[in-house]
């Protein structure tokens, strides 16, 4: 048997395949961009004035960052440039706060902010944890043309300047993540997120070329709230920041989508008998790990096997739409069933038990807790399979 690396949370596992089998590992890899490049992008924004020219002395500044379930931005290098720009504008630290765009995930705690921002920046500024259920901290902005009632964290909505910092990666519901998603669902109320996620265009289409209706609704809400500036980064399979865009929340994001397609698109080639889909680095919990399943579909042959590998260090995790909305849960299960209609899906996570997730998976999904045993199971089910594809960071790969 020959050994191959499989990404699993913050570590790698070694798995075995027969030596004569054709095993291909697909990994997104590119050089890390320099601090000089980061600064150049931020001070030469797309479709917007510089931060130093937007903000003024006495303005209140909301910096909305991606939460603990993501791993793209902000980085300390990016935050330092933002803070330099604000200082040049005459903004005081006391007028700046940083809020996590936790959407329908669990509330962020200080250690989450420290992991993302570093201890120094976390201690320097006021930190806010968004709560989508607390009506006392939500402000009603109005309804979008799609009918979504826009309830937004009032501290964000009342700020003079709103800066979003996050990433762009393939996403099932909106094609690509980032941009306006920092506002809706990021700092929105439950009823707003529920309407947007269940009433508008539920088809899963990862890396879609068309701008999805759900994203258009998000962008409309973003304009209503008045988000001023966005910074969005792209990372590779080793979590290196390899490209980024900055500027107008919609115009810059569109530019970022094109960069993301160029970075993350991979030719499928021959469909594999077995695909190992590593949900790293978006495998913090069960709900986030699904992003690694849907992207694997183009790489597997009809009747083949997908071994869906997830660390789920936070176990079952928290996604209130999945646990509170039967419509949303059934939509996700239906999307998973389309995967099962093409291939046998073996789900593996050492931090979960089947009874925890049984109600959230199609009945056709096979659960094998130990990853190495899941691989062995796949080999047993496909003994004549000779073509294996390992998607080292499946959520970041778009088959074309």
Short mmCIF file of C-alpha atoms in Angstrom, two decimals, residues 14-359:
data_model
loop_
_atom_site.label_atom_id
_atom_site.label_comp_id
_atom_site.label_asym_id
_atom_site.label_seq_id
_atom_site.Cartn_x
_atom_site.Cartn_y
_atom_site.Cartn_z
CA UNK A 14 -1.88 9.48 6.17
CA UNK A 15 -4.19 7.08 4.35
CA UNK A 16 -3.41 3.99 2.30
CA UNK A 17 -4.32 3.07 -1.27
CA UNK A 18 -3.03 0.09 -3.30
CA UNK A 19 0.31 0.96 -4.88
CA UNK A 20 -0.78 0.27 -8.45
CA UNK A 21 -3.80 2.55 -8.24
CA UNK A 22 -3.68 5.93 -9.94
CA UNK A 23 -3.97 8.50 -7.13
CA UNK A 24 -4.17 12.22 -7.92
CA UNK A 25 -4.05 14.92 -5.23
CA UNK A 26 -5.53 18.30 -6.15
CA UNK A 27 -4.28 21.18 -4.05
CA UNK A 28 -4.57 24.92 -4.65
CA UNK A 29 -1.12 26.46 -4.27
CA UNK A 30 0.22 29.91 -5.06
CA UNK A 31 2.81 32.31 -3.66
CA UNK A 32 1.82 34.44 -0.69
CA UNK A 33 1.37 38.12 -1.52
CA UNK A 34 3.68 40.63 0.10
CA UNK A 35 2.88 43.32 2.66
CA UNK A 36 3.62 45.86 -0.06
CA UNK A 37 1.00 44.25 -2.31
CA UNK A 38 -1.58 44.24 0.49
CA UNK A 39 -1.06 47.96 1.05
CA UNK A 40 -1.17 48.70 -2.69
CA UNK A 41 -4.55 46.98 -3.10
CA UNK A 42 -6.11 48.73 -0.12
CA UNK A 43 -4.87 52.23 -1.01
CA UNK A 44 -5.84 51.82 -4.69
CA UNK A 45 -9.41 50.58 -4.27
CA UNK A 46 -11.86 49.50 -6.96
CA UNK A 47 -14.87 51.79 -7.39
CA UNK A 48 -14.26 53.71 -4.18
CA UNK A 49 -12.23 56.41 -2.49
CA UNK A 50 -9.49 55.36 -0.08
CA UNK A 51 -10.48 54.67 3.51
CA UNK A 52 -8.54 57.75 4.63
CA UNK A 53 -10.66 59.86 2.27
CA UNK A 54 -13.99 58.27 3.27
CA UNK A 55 -13.53 58.50 7.04
CA UNK A 56 -13.18 61.73 9.00
CA UNK A 57 -12.25 62.79 12.50
CA UNK A 58 -15.17 62.12 14.87
CA UNK A 59 -16.73 59.39 12.69
CA UNK A 60 -17.77 56.14 14.33
CA UNK A 61 -16.26 53.18 12.48
CA UNK A 62 -17.63 49.63 12.39
CA UNK A 63 -15.19 47.00 11.15
CA UNK A 64 -17.17 43.86 10.31
CA UNK A 65 -15.01 40.74 10.14
CA UNK A 66 -15.69 37.15 9.15
CA UNK A 67 -16.32 34.85 12.08
CA UNK A 68 -14.54 31.81 13.50
CA UNK A 69 -16.06 29.41 10.93
CA UNK A 70 -14.03 31.02 8.14
CA UNK A 71 -10.27 31.29 7.75
CA UNK A 72 -9.57 33.89 5.10
CA UNK A 73 -9.32 37.43 6.45
CA UNK A 74 -8.66 39.53 8.41
CA UNK A 75 -5.00 38.99 8.93
CA UNK A 76 -2.90 41.22 11.14
CA UNK A 77 -1.13 42.52 8.01
CA UNK A 78 -4.43 43.60 6.46
CA UNK A 79 -5.77 45.11 9.68
CA UNK A 80 -2.61 47.17 10.14
CA UNK A 81 -3.13 48.87 6.79
CA UNK A 82 -6.78 49.61 7.61
CA UNK A 83 -5.76 51.12 10.93
CA UNK A 84 -3.05 53.23 9.25
CA UNK A 85 -5.69 54.60 6.86
CA UNK A 86 -8.04 55.44 9.73
CA UNK A 87 -5.24 57.14 11.64
CA UNK A 88 -4.46 59.30 8.60
CA UNK A 89 -8.14 60.27 8.50
CA UNK A 90 -7.90 61.46 12.12
CA UNK A 91 -10.10 58.69 13.55
CA UNK A 92 -9.50 57.87 17.23
CA UNK A 93 -9.28 54.28 18.46
CA UNK A 94 -12.19 54.96 20.83
CA UNK A 95 -14.42 55.60 17.82
CA UNK A 96 -13.68 52.20 16.25
CA UNK A 97 -15.26 48.87 17.13
CA UNK A 98 -14.86 45.43 15.60
CA UNK A 99 -17.82 43.07 15.24
CA UNK A 100 -17.88 39.45 14.12
CA UNK A 101 -20.24 38.53 11.28
CA UNK A 102 -21.49 35.40 13.01
CA UNK A 103 -24.80 35.27 11.11
CA UNK A 104 -26.70 32.14 12.26
CA UNK A 105 -23.63 30.57 13.86
CA UNK A 106 -22.77 30.65 17.56
CA UNK A 107 -21.79 33.96 19.11
CA UNK A 108 -18.09 34.69 18.98
CA UNK A 109 -16.05 34.83 22.17
CA UNK A 110 -12.91 36.83 22.85
CA UNK A 111 -10.61 33.89 22.07
CA UNK A 112 -12.18 33.71 18.58
CA UNK A 113 -11.30 37.36 17.98
CA UNK A 114 -7.78 36.79 19.29
CA UNK A 115 -7.30 33.88 16.89
CA UNK A 116 -8.41 36.04 13.96
CA UNK A 117 -7.03 39.48 14.86
CA UNK A 118 -4.23 38.69 17.26
CA UNK A 119 -4.21 39.59 20.94
CA UNK A 120 -2.80 43.10 20.45
CA UNK A 121 -5.56 44.35 18.13
CA UNK A 122 -8.28 42.56 20.12
CA UNK A 123 -7.22 44.37 23.30
CA UNK A 124 -6.80 47.70 21.52
CA UNK A 125 -10.39 48.05 20.27
CA UNK A 126 -13.91 47.48 21.57
CA UNK A 127 -15.11 44.05 20.50
CA UNK A 128 -18.76 43.27 19.78
CA UNK A 129 -20.34 39.81 19.48
CA UNK A 130 -23.45 39.86 17.29
CA UNK A 131 -26.61 38.14 18.52
CA UNK A 132 -29.16 37.48 15.79
CA UNK A 133 -31.95 36.85 18.33
CA UNK A 134 -31.56 39.95 20.51
CA UNK A 135 -34.26 42.33 19.26
CA UNK A 136 -32.89 45.07 21.52
CA UNK A 137 -29.73 45.36 19.41
CA UNK A 138 -31.41 45.18 15.99
CA UNK A 139 -32.55 48.07 13.81
CA UNK A 140 -35.15 47.79 11.04
CA UNK A 141 -33.90 49.37 7.82
CA UNK A 142 -36.75 48.45 5.46
CA UNK A 143 -37.65 45.67 3.01
CA UNK A 144 -35.64 44.73 -0.07
CA UNK A 145 -37.38 44.48 -3.43
CA UNK A 146 -37.30 40.70 -2.89
CA UNK A 147 -39.37 41.14 0.26
CA UNK A 148 -36.64 40.50 2.83
CA UNK A 149 -37.19 42.49 6.05
CA UNK A 150 -33.79 43.99 6.81
CA UNK A 151 -33.05 43.87 10.54
CA UNK A 152 -29.39 44.73 11.19
CA UNK A 153 -27.22 45.08 14.26
CA UNK A 154 -27.97 48.64 15.34
CA UNK A 155 -24.38 49.52 16.22
CA UNK A 156 -23.37 48.68 12.67
CA UNK A 157 -26.37 50.40 11.11
CA UNK A 158 -25.80 53.57 13.15
CA UNK A 159 -22.07 53.82 12.39
CA UNK A 160 -20.84 56.60 10.14
CA UNK A 161 -18.50 54.28 8.24
CA UNK A 162 -18.80 50.50 7.76
CA UNK A 163 -15.77 48.52 6.60
CA UNK A 164 -16.07 44.81 5.82
CA UNK A 165 -13.11 42.43 5.97
CA UNK A 166 -13.44 38.86 4.78
CA UNK A 167 -12.72 36.43 1.99
CA UNK A 168 -14.01 35.10 -1.30
CA UNK A 169 -14.40 31.36 -1.76
CA UNK A 170 -16.76 29.01 -3.62
CA UNK A 171 -20.20 28.89 -1.99
CA UNK A 172 -23.23 26.74 -2.69
CA UNK A 173 -26.06 29.22 -2.28
CA UNK A 174 -24.54 32.40 -3.70
CA UNK A 175 -21.80 31.11 -5.99
CA UNK A 176 -19.03 32.80 -4.01
CA UNK A 177 -18.85 34.00 -0.43
CA UNK A 178 -17.80 37.42 0.82
CA UNK A 179 -18.78 40.99 0.07
CA UNK A 180 -22.36 41.81 1.04
CA UNK A 181 -22.61 38.55 3.01
CA UNK A 182 -20.78 40.33 5.81
CA UNK A 183 -23.98 42.35 6.28
CA UNK A 184 -26.63 39.78 5.31
CA UNK A 185 -26.44 37.27 6.88
CA UNK A 186 -23.34 38.43 8.84
CA UNK A 187 -24.84 41.00 11.22
CA UNK A 188 -28.53 40.51 10.43
CA UNK A 189 -31.40 39.34 12.62
CA UNK A 190 -32.86 35.84 12.49
CA UNK A 191 -36.01 36.78 10.54
CA UNK A 192 -33.88 38.52 7.91
CA UNK A 193 -31.55 35.55 7.48
CA UNK A 194 -34.45 33.09 7.45
CA UNK A 195 -36.28 34.94 4.68
CA UNK A 196 -33.18 35.38 2.54
CA UNK A 197 -32.11 31.76 2.97
CA UNK A 198 -35.48 30.06 2.49
CA UNK A 199 -37.59 32.28 0.22
CA UNK A 200 -35.09 33.14 -2.52
CA UNK A 201 -33.47 30.78 -5.05
CA UNK A 202 -32.38 27.71 -3.06
CA UNK A 203 -30.51 25.84 -5.80
CA UNK A 204 -26.97 24.77 -4.88
CA UNK A 205 -24.60 26.00 -7.59
CA UNK A 206 -21.04 26.30 -6.29
CA UNK A 207 -18.95 28.83 -8.17
CA UNK A 208 -21.91 29.87 -10.32
CA UNK A 209 -21.12 32.23 -13.19
CA UNK A 210 -24.54 33.81 -12.87
CA UNK A 211 -25.10 36.29 -10.04
CA UNK A 212 -27.61 34.46 -7.88
CA UNK A 213 -30.85 36.08 -6.71
CA UNK A 214 -29.91 35.42 -3.11
CA UNK A 215 -26.73 37.44 -3.57
CA UNK A 216 -28.62 40.27 -5.28
CA UNK A 217 -30.90 40.40 -2.24
CA UNK A 218 -27.87 40.51 0.05
CA UNK A 219 -26.31 43.29 -2.00
CA UNK A 220 -29.50 45.30 -1.93
CA UNK A 221 -29.57 45.01 1.87
CA UNK A 222 -25.89 45.98 1.95
CA UNK A 223 -26.65 49.18 0.02
CA UNK A 224 -29.60 49.94 2.29
CA UNK A 225 -27.41 49.63 5.37
CA UNK A 226 -24.68 51.74 3.77
CA UNK A 227 -21.60 49.56 3.84
CA UNK A 228 -18.77 51.79 2.57
CA UNK A 229 -15.75 49.61 1.87
CA UNK A 230 -14.86 45.94 1.64
CA UNK A 231 -11.57 44.06 1.67
CA UNK A 232 -11.70 40.47 0.46
CA UNK A 233 -8.86 37.98 0.36
CA UNK A 234 -8.27 34.70 -1.43
CA UNK A 235 -6.31 31.92 0.23
CA UNK A 236 -4.82 28.68 -1.04
CA UNK A 237 -4.88 25.18 0.44
CA UNK A 238 -2.11 26.10 2.89
CA UNK A 239 -4.08 29.15 4.11
CA UNK A 240 -1.66 31.59 2.48
CA UNK A 241 -3.15 34.92 1.43
CA UNK A 242 -2.45 34.82 -2.32
CA UNK A 243 -4.63 37.58 -3.75
CA UNK A 244 -7.13 40.22 -2.65
CA UNK A 245 -9.42 43.04 -3.72
CA UNK A 246 -10.61 46.19 -1.98
CA UNK A 247 -13.09 48.97 -2.56
CA UNK A 248 -16.80 49.22 -3.27
CA UNK A 249 -18.64 46.28 -1.63
CA UNK A 250 -20.21 45.17 -4.91
CA UNK A 251 -17.83 46.35 -7.62
CA UNK A 252 -14.70 45.12 -5.84
CA UNK A 253 -16.40 41.83 -4.99
CA UNK A 254 -17.27 41.22 -8.65
CA UNK A 255 -13.59 41.71 -9.45
CA UNK A 256 -12.74 39.28 -6.66
CA UNK A 257 -15.10 36.65 -8.08
CA UNK A 258 -13.17 36.65 -11.34
CA UNK A 259 -9.92 36.23 -9.42
CA UNK A 260 -11.49 33.41 -7.40
CA UNK A 261 -12.61 31.57 -10.53
CA UNK A 262 -9.10 31.81 -11.94
CA UNK A 263 -7.57 30.54 -8.69
CA UNK A 264 -9.98 27.79 -7.70
CA UNK A 265 -11.08 26.29 -11.02
CA UNK A 266 -9.50 22.91 -11.78
CA UNK A 267 -9.99 20.69 -14.82
CA UNK A 268 -11.83 17.55 -13.78
CA UNK A 269 -10.19 15.26 -16.31
CA UNK A 270 -11.15 11.62 -15.91
CA UNK A 271 -13.85 11.11 -13.30
CA UNK A 272 -12.56 9.08 -10.36
CA UNK A 273 -13.81 5.81 -8.91
CA UNK A 274 -13.18 7.21 -5.43
CA UNK A 275 -12.96 10.87 -4.43
CA UNK A 276 -11.63 11.83 -1.00
CA UNK A 277 -13.22 15.20 -0.27
CA UNK A 278 -11.42 16.93 2.59
CA UNK A 279 -13.66 19.69 3.94
CA UNK A 280 -10.59 21.42 5.38
CA UNK A 281 -10.26 24.28 6.14
CA UNK A 282 -14.03 24.78 6.52
CA UNK A 283 -14.53 21.71 8.67
CA UNK A 284 -14.78 23.32 12.11
CA UNK A 285 -18.18 21.67 12.63
CA UNK A 286 -20.73 19.47 10.89
CA UNK A 287 -22.76 22.28 9.36
CA UNK A 288 -19.80 24.05 7.78
CA UNK A 289 -18.33 20.82 6.44
CA UNK A 290 -21.03 20.43 3.81
CA UNK A 291 -19.17 22.95 1.65
CA UNK A 292 -16.59 20.27 0.95
CA UNK A 293 -19.14 17.72 -0.21
CA UNK A 294 -20.89 19.66 -2.96
CA UNK A 295 -17.67 20.72 -4.71
CA UNK A 296 -16.56 17.09 -5.03
CA UNK A 297 -19.43 15.98 -7.28
CA UNK A 298 -17.88 16.81 -10.70
CA UNK A 299 -14.80 14.71 -9.88
CA UNK A 300 -16.54 11.38 -9.20
CA UNK A 301 -17.94 9.00 -11.78
CA UNK A 302 -21.57 7.88 -11.72
CA UNK A 303 -21.76 4.99 -9.25
CA UNK A 304 -18.45 5.93 -7.66
CA UNK A 305 -17.68 6.76 -4.03
CA UNK A 306 -17.09 10.04 -2.21
CA UNK A 307 -15.31 9.78 1.13
CA UNK A 308 -16.32 13.02 2.85
CA UNK A 309 -13.66 13.75 5.48
CA UNK A 310 -14.29 16.34 8.19
CA UNK A 311 -12.53 17.13 11.45
CA UNK A 312 -15.52 18.86 13.11
CA UNK A 313 -13.40 19.97 16.06
CA UNK A 314 -16.49 21.74 17.44
CA UNK A 315 -18.58 18.64 16.81
CA UNK A 316 -22.17 19.12 15.69
CA UNK A 317 -21.70 22.87 15.76
CA UNK A 318 -24.27 25.61 15.61
CA UNK A 319 -26.34 26.79 12.66
CA UNK A 320 -29.69 28.05 13.85
CA UNK A 321 -31.36 27.75 10.45
CA UNK A 322 -30.56 24.04 10.35
CA UNK A 323 -31.88 23.43 13.85
CA UNK A 324 -34.83 25.84 13.85
CA UNK A 325 -36.09 25.92 10.25
CA UNK A 326 -37.50 22.68 8.89
CA UNK A 327 -37.62 24.23 5.41
CA UNK A 328 -33.92 25.10 5.46
CA UNK A 329 -32.96 21.70 6.84
CA UNK A 330 -34.96 19.89 4.16
CA UNK A 331 -33.42 22.06 1.43
CA UNK A 332 -29.92 21.07 2.58
CA UNK A 333 -30.86 17.39 2.81
CA UNK A 334 -32.36 17.54 -0.68
CA UNK A 335 -29.13 19.03 -2.02
CA UNK A 336 -27.14 16.26 -0.31
CA UNK A 337 -29.49 13.67 -1.83
CA UNK A 338 -28.56 14.84 -5.33
CA UNK A 339 -24.95 13.96 -4.45
CA UNK A 340 -26.05 10.53 -3.22
CA UNK A 341 -27.94 10.01 -6.49
CA UNK A 342 -24.60 10.11 -8.34
CA UNK A 343 -22.28 8.39 -5.89
CA UNK A 344 -22.12 6.52 -2.60
CA UNK A 345 -21.23 9.01 0.13
CA UNK A 346 -19.18 7.86 3.13
CA UNK A 347 -19.08 10.53 5.83
CA UNK A 348 -16.20 10.40 8.30
CA UNK A 349 -15.51 12.47 11.41
CA UNK A 350 -13.81 11.29 14.56
CA UNK A 351 -15.50 14.04 16.58
CA UNK A 352 -19.09 13.04 15.85
CA UNK A 353 -21.42 10.15 16.51
CA UNK A 354 -24.00 9.05 13.96
CA UNK A 355 -26.95 9.67 16.27
CA UNK A 356 -25.95 13.35 16.50
CA UNK A 357 -26.26 13.92 12.76
CA UNK A 358 -28.63 11.18 11.58
CA UNK A 359 -31.58 13.54 11.18
#
